[in-house]
PDB file of C-alpha atoms in Angstrom:
ATOM      1  CA  MET A1458      50.217-247.378 -16.940  1.00  0.00           C
ATOM      2  CA  TYR A1459      52.011-245.588 -14.067  1.00  0.00           C
ATOM      3  CA  ILE A1460      51.812-242.286 -12.282  1.00  0.00           C
ATOM      4  CA  GLN A1461      54.618-239.677 -12.432  1.00  0.00           C
ATOM      5  CA  ARG A1462      55.169-235.913 -11.733  1.00  0.00           C
ATOM      6  CA  LEU A1463      56.830-234.378 -14.608  1.00  0.00           C
ATOM      7  CA  PRO A1464      58.053-230.897 -15.618  1.00  0.00           C
ATOM      8  CA  LEU A1465      55.712-229.208 -18.198  1.00  0.00           C
ATOM      9  CA  ALA A1466      58.323-229.481 -20.739  1.00  0.00           C
ATOM     10  CA  SER A1467      58.349-233.343 -20.365  1.00  0.00           C
ATOM     11  CA  ALA A1468      54.521-233.744 -19.988  1.00  0.00           C
ATOM     12  CA  ALA A1469      53.334-233.512 -23.692  1.00  0.00           C
ATOM     13  CA  GLY A1470      51.358-236.571 -24.815  1.00  0.00           C
ATOM     14  CA  HIS A1471      50.494-237.909 -21.304  1.00  0.00           C
ATOM     15  CA  LEU A1472      47.264-237.905 -19.470  1.00  0.00           C
ATOM     16  CA  LEU A1473      46.275-235.228 -16.872  1.00  0.00           C
ATOM     17  CA  LEU A1474      45.769-237.120 -13.691  1.00  0.00           C
ATOM     18  CA  HIS A1475      43.478-234.493 -11.908  1.00  0.00           C
ATOM     19  CA  ASN A1476      41.121-231.584 -12.862  1.00  0.00           C
ATOM     20  CA  VAL A1477      42.680-228.274 -12.878  1.00  0.00           C
ATOM     21  CA  VAL A1478      40.908-224.962 -11.743  1.00  0.00           C
ATOM     22  CA  ASP A1479      41.666-221.459 -12.018  1.00  0.00           C
ATOM     23  CA  GLU A1480      41.747-218.973  -9.249  1.00  0.00           C
ATOM     24  CA  ALA A1481      38.093-218.515  -9.416  1.00  0.00           C
ATOM     25  CA  GLY A1482      37.535-222.366  -8.875  1.00  0.00           C
ATOM     26  CA  LYS A1483      36.439-222.759 -12.573  1.00  0.00           C
ATOM     27  CA  ARG A1484      37.701-225.988 -14.152  1.00  0.00           C
ATOM     28  CA  VAL A1485      40.049-225.241 -16.983  1.00  0.00           C
ATOM     29  CA  LEU A1486      41.239-228.751 -17.734  1.00  0.00           C
ATOM     30  CA  ARG A1487      39.572-232.013 -17.095  1.00  0.00           C
ATOM     31  CA  LYS A1488      41.446-234.927 -15.790  1.00  0.00           C
ATOM     32  CA  GLY A1489      42.244-237.658 -18.483  1.00  0.00           C
ATOM     33  CA  VAL A1490      43.018-235.103 -21.146  1.00  0.00           C
ATOM     34  CA  ARG A1491      45.940-235.850 -23.311  1.00  0.00           C
ATOM     35  CA  LEU A1492      48.298-232.924 -22.808  1.00  0.00           C
ATOM     36  CA  GLY A1493      49.128-230.951 -25.907  1.00  0.00           C
ATOM     37  CA  GLN A1494      50.920-227.636 -26.235  1.00  0.00           C
ATOM     38  CA  ALA A1495      47.757-225.633 -25.696  1.00  0.00           C
ATOM     39  CA  GLN A1496      46.972-227.598 -22.249  1.00  0.00           C
ATOM     40  CA  LEU A1497      50.775-227.023 -21.144  1.00  0.00           C
ATOM     41  CA  ALA A1498      50.384-223.304 -21.982  1.00  0.00           C
ATOM     42  CA  GLN A1499      47.388-223.060 -19.858  1.00  0.00           C
ATOM     43  CA  LEU A1500      49.194-224.691 -16.880  1.00  0.00           C
ATOM     44  CA  GLN A1501      52.120-222.527 -17.401  1.00  0.00           C
ATOM     45  CA  SER A1502      49.875-219.602 -17.402  1.00  0.00           C
ATOM     46  CA  LEU A1503      48.320-220.769 -14.073  1.00  0.00           C
ATOM     47  CA  GLY A1504      51.898-220.845 -12.672  1.00  0.00           C
ATOM     48  CA  TRP A1505      52.367-224.520 -12.794  1.00  0.00           C
ATOM     49  CA  GLN A1506      56.120-225.802 -13.211  1.00  0.00           C
ATOM     50  CA  GLU A1507      55.053-229.536 -12.966  1.00  0.00           C
ATOM     51  CA  VAL A1508      52.203-231.819 -13.521  1.00  0.00           C
ATOM     52  CA  GLU A1509      50.864-235.127 -12.304  1.00  0.00           C
ATOM     53  CA  VAL A1510      50.138-237.462 -15.138  1.00  0.00           C
ATOM     54  CA  ALA A1511      49.386-240.977 -16.232  1.00  0.00           C
ATOM     55  CA  VAL A1512      51.992-242.368 -18.288  1.00  0.00           C
ATOM     56  CA  LEU A1513      50.942-245.036 -20.700  1.00  0.00           C
ATOM     57  CA  GLN A1514      53.104-247.990 -21.474  1.00  0.00           C
ATOM     58  CA  ALA A1515      53.668-249.416 -24.852  1.00  0.00           C
ATOM     59  CA  ASP A1516      51.239-252.305 -24.265  1.00  0.00           C
ATOM     60  CA  ASP A1517      48.489-250.425 -22.691  1.00  0.00           C
ATOM     61  CA  VAL A1518      45.085-249.820 -24.455  1.00  0.00           C
ATOM     62  CA  TRP A1519      43.582-246.463 -23.646  1.00  0.00           C
ATOM     63  CA  GLU A1520      40.330-246.410 -21.771  1.00  0.00           C
ATOM     64  CA  ASP A1521      38.102-245.384 -24.658  1.00  0.00           C
ATOM     65  CA  GLU A1522      39.633-247.970 -27.038  1.00  0.00           C
ATOM     66  CA  ALA A1523      39.403-250.766 -24.449  1.00  0.00           C
ATOM     67  CA  ALA A1524      35.817-249.816 -23.655  1.00  0.00           C
ATOM     68  CA  SER A1525      34.915-249.790 -27.437  1.00  0.00           C
ATOM     69  CA  GLN A1526      36.359-253.181 -28.003  1.00  0.00           C
ATOM     70  CA  LEU A1527      34.662-254.772 -25.086  1.00  0.00           C
ATOM     71  CA  ALA A1528      31.312-252.956 -25.804  1.00  0.00           C
ATOM     72  CA  ALA A1529      31.474-254.355 -29.526  1.00  0.00           C
ATOM     73  CA  ALA A1530      32.076-257.858 -28.185  1.00  0.00           C
ATOM     74  CA  LEU A1531      29.044-257.810 -25.650  1.00  0.00           C
ATOM     75  CA  GLN A1532      26.730-255.861 -28.088  1.00  0.00           C
ATOM     76  CA  SER A1533      23.877-257.983 -29.621  1.00  0.00           C
ATOM     77  CA  GLU A1534      20.927-257.206 -31.858  1.00  0.00           C
ATOM     78  CA  ALA A1535      18.936-256.520 -28.708  1.00  0.00           C
ATOM     79  CA  LEU A1536      21.162-253.721 -27.433  1.00  0.00           C
ATOM     80  CA  ASP A1537      22.318-250.414 -28.528  1.00  0.00           C
ATOM     81  CA  VAL A1538      25.471-248.895 -27.205  1.00  0.00           C
ATOM     82  CA  ALA A1539      25.528-245.295 -25.914  1.00  0.00           C
ATOM     83  CA  TRP A1540      29.101-243.819 -25.337  1.00  0.00           C
ATOM     84  CA  GLY A1541      29.753-242.149 -21.992  1.00  0.00           C
ATOM     85  CA  VAL A1542      32.771-240.243 -21.250  1.00  0.00           C
ATOM     86  CA  GLY A1543      36.107-241.661 -19.894  1.00  0.00           C
ATOM     87  CA  GLY A1544      35.860-245.293 -20.917  1.00  0.00           C
ATOM     88  CA  ARG A1545      32.258-245.915 -20.232  1.00  0.00           C
ATOM     89  CA  ALA A1546      29.722-247.561 -22.578  1.00  0.00           C
ATOM     90  CA  ASN A1547      25.895-247.765 -21.632  1.00  0.00           C
ATOM     91  CA  PHE A1548      23.874-250.668 -23.033  1.00  0.00           C
ATOM     92  CA  HIS A1549      20.134-249.903 -23.770  1.00  0.00           C
ATOM     93  CA  THR A1550      17.477-252.436 -24.827  1.00  0.00           C
ATOM     94  CA  THR A1551      15.850-252.301 -28.348  1.00  0.00           C
ATOM     95  CA  VAL A1552      13.355-254.840 -27.613  1.00  0.00           C
ATOM     96  CA  SER A1553      10.684-255.540 -25.031  1.00  0.00           C
ATOM     97  CA  GLY A1554      11.422-258.811 -22.927  1.00  0.00           C
ATOM     98  CA  VAL A1555      13.085-260.229 -19.859  1.00  0.00           C
ATOM     99  CA  PHE A1556      16.779-259.237 -19.311  1.00  0.00           C
ATOM    100  CA  VAL A1557      18.730-262.539 -18.912  1.00  0.00           C
ATOM    101  CA  VAL A1558      22.427-262.204 -17.724  1.00  0.00           C
ATOM    102  CA  ASP A1559      25.092-264.834 -17.985  1.00  0.00           C
ATOM    103  CA  ILE A1560      26.181-264.572 -14.359  1.00  0.00           C
ATOM    104  CA  GLU A1561      29.450-266.514 -14.816  1.00  0.00           C
ATOM    105  CA  ARG A1562      30.610-264.473 -17.650  1.00  0.00           C
ATOM    106  CA  LEU A1563      29.530-261.156 -15.694  1.00  0.00           C
ATOM    107  CA  ARG A1564      31.541-262.260 -12.553  1.00  0.00           C
ATOM    108  CA  ALA A1565      34.612-263.266 -14.768  1.00  0.00           C
ATOM    109  CA  ILE A1566      34.733-259.893 -16.558  1.00  0.00           C
ATOM    110  CA  ASN A1567      34.377-258.190 -13.091  1.00  0.00           C
ATOM    111  CA  LEU A1568      37.465-260.099 -11.698  1.00  0.00           C
ATOM    112  CA  PHE A1569      39.791-258.214 -14.203  1.00  0.00           C
ATOM    113  CA  PRO A1570      41.481-255.291 -12.171  1.00  0.00           C
ATOM    114  CA  GLY A1571      40.303-251.870 -13.694  1.00  0.00           C
ATOM    115  CA  LEU A1572      37.254-253.190 -15.433  1.00  0.00           C
ATOM    116  CA  THR A1573      33.619-253.228 -14.097  1.00  0.00           C
ATOM    117  CA  LEU A1574      30.285-254.301 -15.997  1.00  0.00           C
ATOM    118  CA  ALA A1575      27.267-253.450 -13.923  1.00  0.00           C
ATOM    119  CA  THR A1576      23.878-254.763 -15.130  1.00  0.00           C
ATOM    120  CA  LEU A1577      20.060-254.807 -14.057  1.00  0.00           C
ATOM    121  CA  PRO A1578      18.976-257.763 -11.890  1.00  0.00           C
ATOM    122  CA  GLN A1579      18.540-261.003 -13.538  1.00  0.00           C
ATOM    123  CA  PHE A1580      15.106-261.325 -15.132  1.00  0.00           C
ATOM    124  CA  SER A1581      14.306-257.691 -15.163  1.00  0.00           C
ATOM    125  CA  VAL A1582      11.671-256.676 -17.595  1.00  0.00           C
ATOM    126  CA  VAL A1583      12.763-254.101 -20.133  1.00  0.00           C
ATOM    127  CA  HIS A1584      11.269-252.136 -22.918  1.00  0.00           C
ATOM    128  CA  PRO A1585      12.506-250.088 -25.650  1.00  0.00           C
ATOM    129  CA  ARG A1586      11.399-246.294 -25.499  1.00  0.00           C
ATOM    130  CA  PHE A1587       9.570-244.892 -28.431  1.00  0.00           C
ATOM    131  CA  ALA A1588       9.980-241.239 -28.856  1.00  0.00           C
ATOM    132  CA  THR A1589       6.856-239.017 -28.651  1.00  0.00           C
ATOM    133  CA  GLU A1590       6.542-235.345 -29.941  1.00  0.00           C
ATOM    134  CA  ASN A1591       8.070-233.828 -26.743  1.00  0.00           C
ATOM    135  CA  GLU A1592      10.721-236.604 -26.362  1.00  0.00           C
ATOM    136  CA  THR A1593      14.153-236.810 -28.255  1.00  0.00           C
ATOM    137  CA  ASN A1594      15.668-239.751 -26.382  1.00  0.00           C
ATOM    138  CA  ARG A1595      14.904-242.857 -28.376  1.00  0.00           C
ATOM    139  CA  GLN A1596      16.984-245.169 -26.105  1.00  0.00           C
ATOM    140  CA  GLY A1597      15.403-248.053 -24.332  1.00  0.00           C
ATOM    141  CA  ASP A1598      15.932-249.148 -20.731  1.00  0.00           C
ATOM    142  CA  GLN A1599      19.685-249.074 -19.905  1.00  0.00           C
ATOM    143  CA  VAL A1600      20.413-252.660 -19.054  1.00  0.00           C
ATOM    144  CA  ALA A1601      24.167-252.384 -18.378  1.00  0.00           C
ATOM    145  CA  THR A1602      27.032-250.091 -18.092  1.00  0.00           C
ATOM    146  CA  LEU A1603      30.621-250.874 -18.847  1.00  0.00           C
ATOM    147  CA  LYS A1604      33.340-248.847 -17.307  1.00  0.00           C
ATOM    148  CA  VAL A1605      37.141-249.004 -17.670  1.00  0.00           C
ATOM    149  CA  ILE A1606      38.195-247.388 -14.501  1.00  0.00           C
ATOM    150  CA  PRO A1607      41.912-246.451 -14.992  1.00  0.00           C
ATOM    151  CA  TYR A1608      43.065-244.404 -18.077  1.00  0.00           C
ATOM    152  CA  ALA A1609      44.247-247.457 -19.737  1.00  0.00           C
ATOM    153  CA  LEU A1610      44.310-251.331 -19.271  1.00  0.00           C
ATOM    154  CA  PRO A1611      47.182-253.736 -20.179  1.00  0.00           C
ATOM    155  CA  LEU A1612      46.683-255.212 -23.538  1.00  0.00           C
ATOM    156  CA  THR A1613      46.664-258.830 -21.816  1.00  0.00           C
ATOM    157  CA  VAL A1614      43.790-257.682 -19.776  1.00  0.00           C
ATOM    158  CA  VAL A1615      41.846-256.436 -22.585  1.00  0.00           C
ATOM    159  CA  LYS A1616      42.490-259.658 -24.700  1.00  0.00           C
ATOM    160  CA  GLN A1617      41.437-262.020 -21.792  1.00  0.00           C
ATOM    161  CA  ALA A1618      38.475-259.736 -20.996  1.00  0.00           C
ATOM    162  CA  LEU A1619      37.470-259.970 -24.904  1.00  0.00           C
ATOM    163  CA  ALA A1620      37.578-263.681 -25.042  1.00  0.00           C
ATOM    164  CA  ILE A1621      35.347-263.984 -22.268  1.00  0.00           C
ATOM    165  CA  ALA A1622      32.937-261.067 -23.486  1.00  0.00           C
ATOM    166  CA  ALA A1623      32.774-262.721 -27.001  1.00  0.00           C
ATOM    167  CA  ALA A1624      32.058-266.082 -25.761  1.00  0.00           C
TER     168      ALA A1624
END
């Protein structure tokens, strides 16, 4: 992935690098959106001639796909995955117990550029949450969050991180 300023006519299919606001300060386009004709028309109506985009390379894996693959490799019977926005996956417990982290694997995953995995402290006590009449959230305690930081990761990084996550 690399960053480039392109004329609107050449920006279709690339990822918007920054939020775009109108004259009133209202956000009209969210950063990270893949630019299509509708988004390019909005930019043009705001007077834009060029736009800064993230250009994915042939071997890049988009952030949501990379996060999905890594979350699947990290998931277990004791964890549910809740999908966040922009390459994020949150892990919630489905059981009561003591949360144990494989510190070496955690460190190894966090060494990859553009990838972070944050967890509760080692040996934290965790519980599932049971819904009551007034509660609709049935997720248990959040024990970890995975975030792909840039819009995409090189395929080699994803494959190496998957090997560690699946171990």
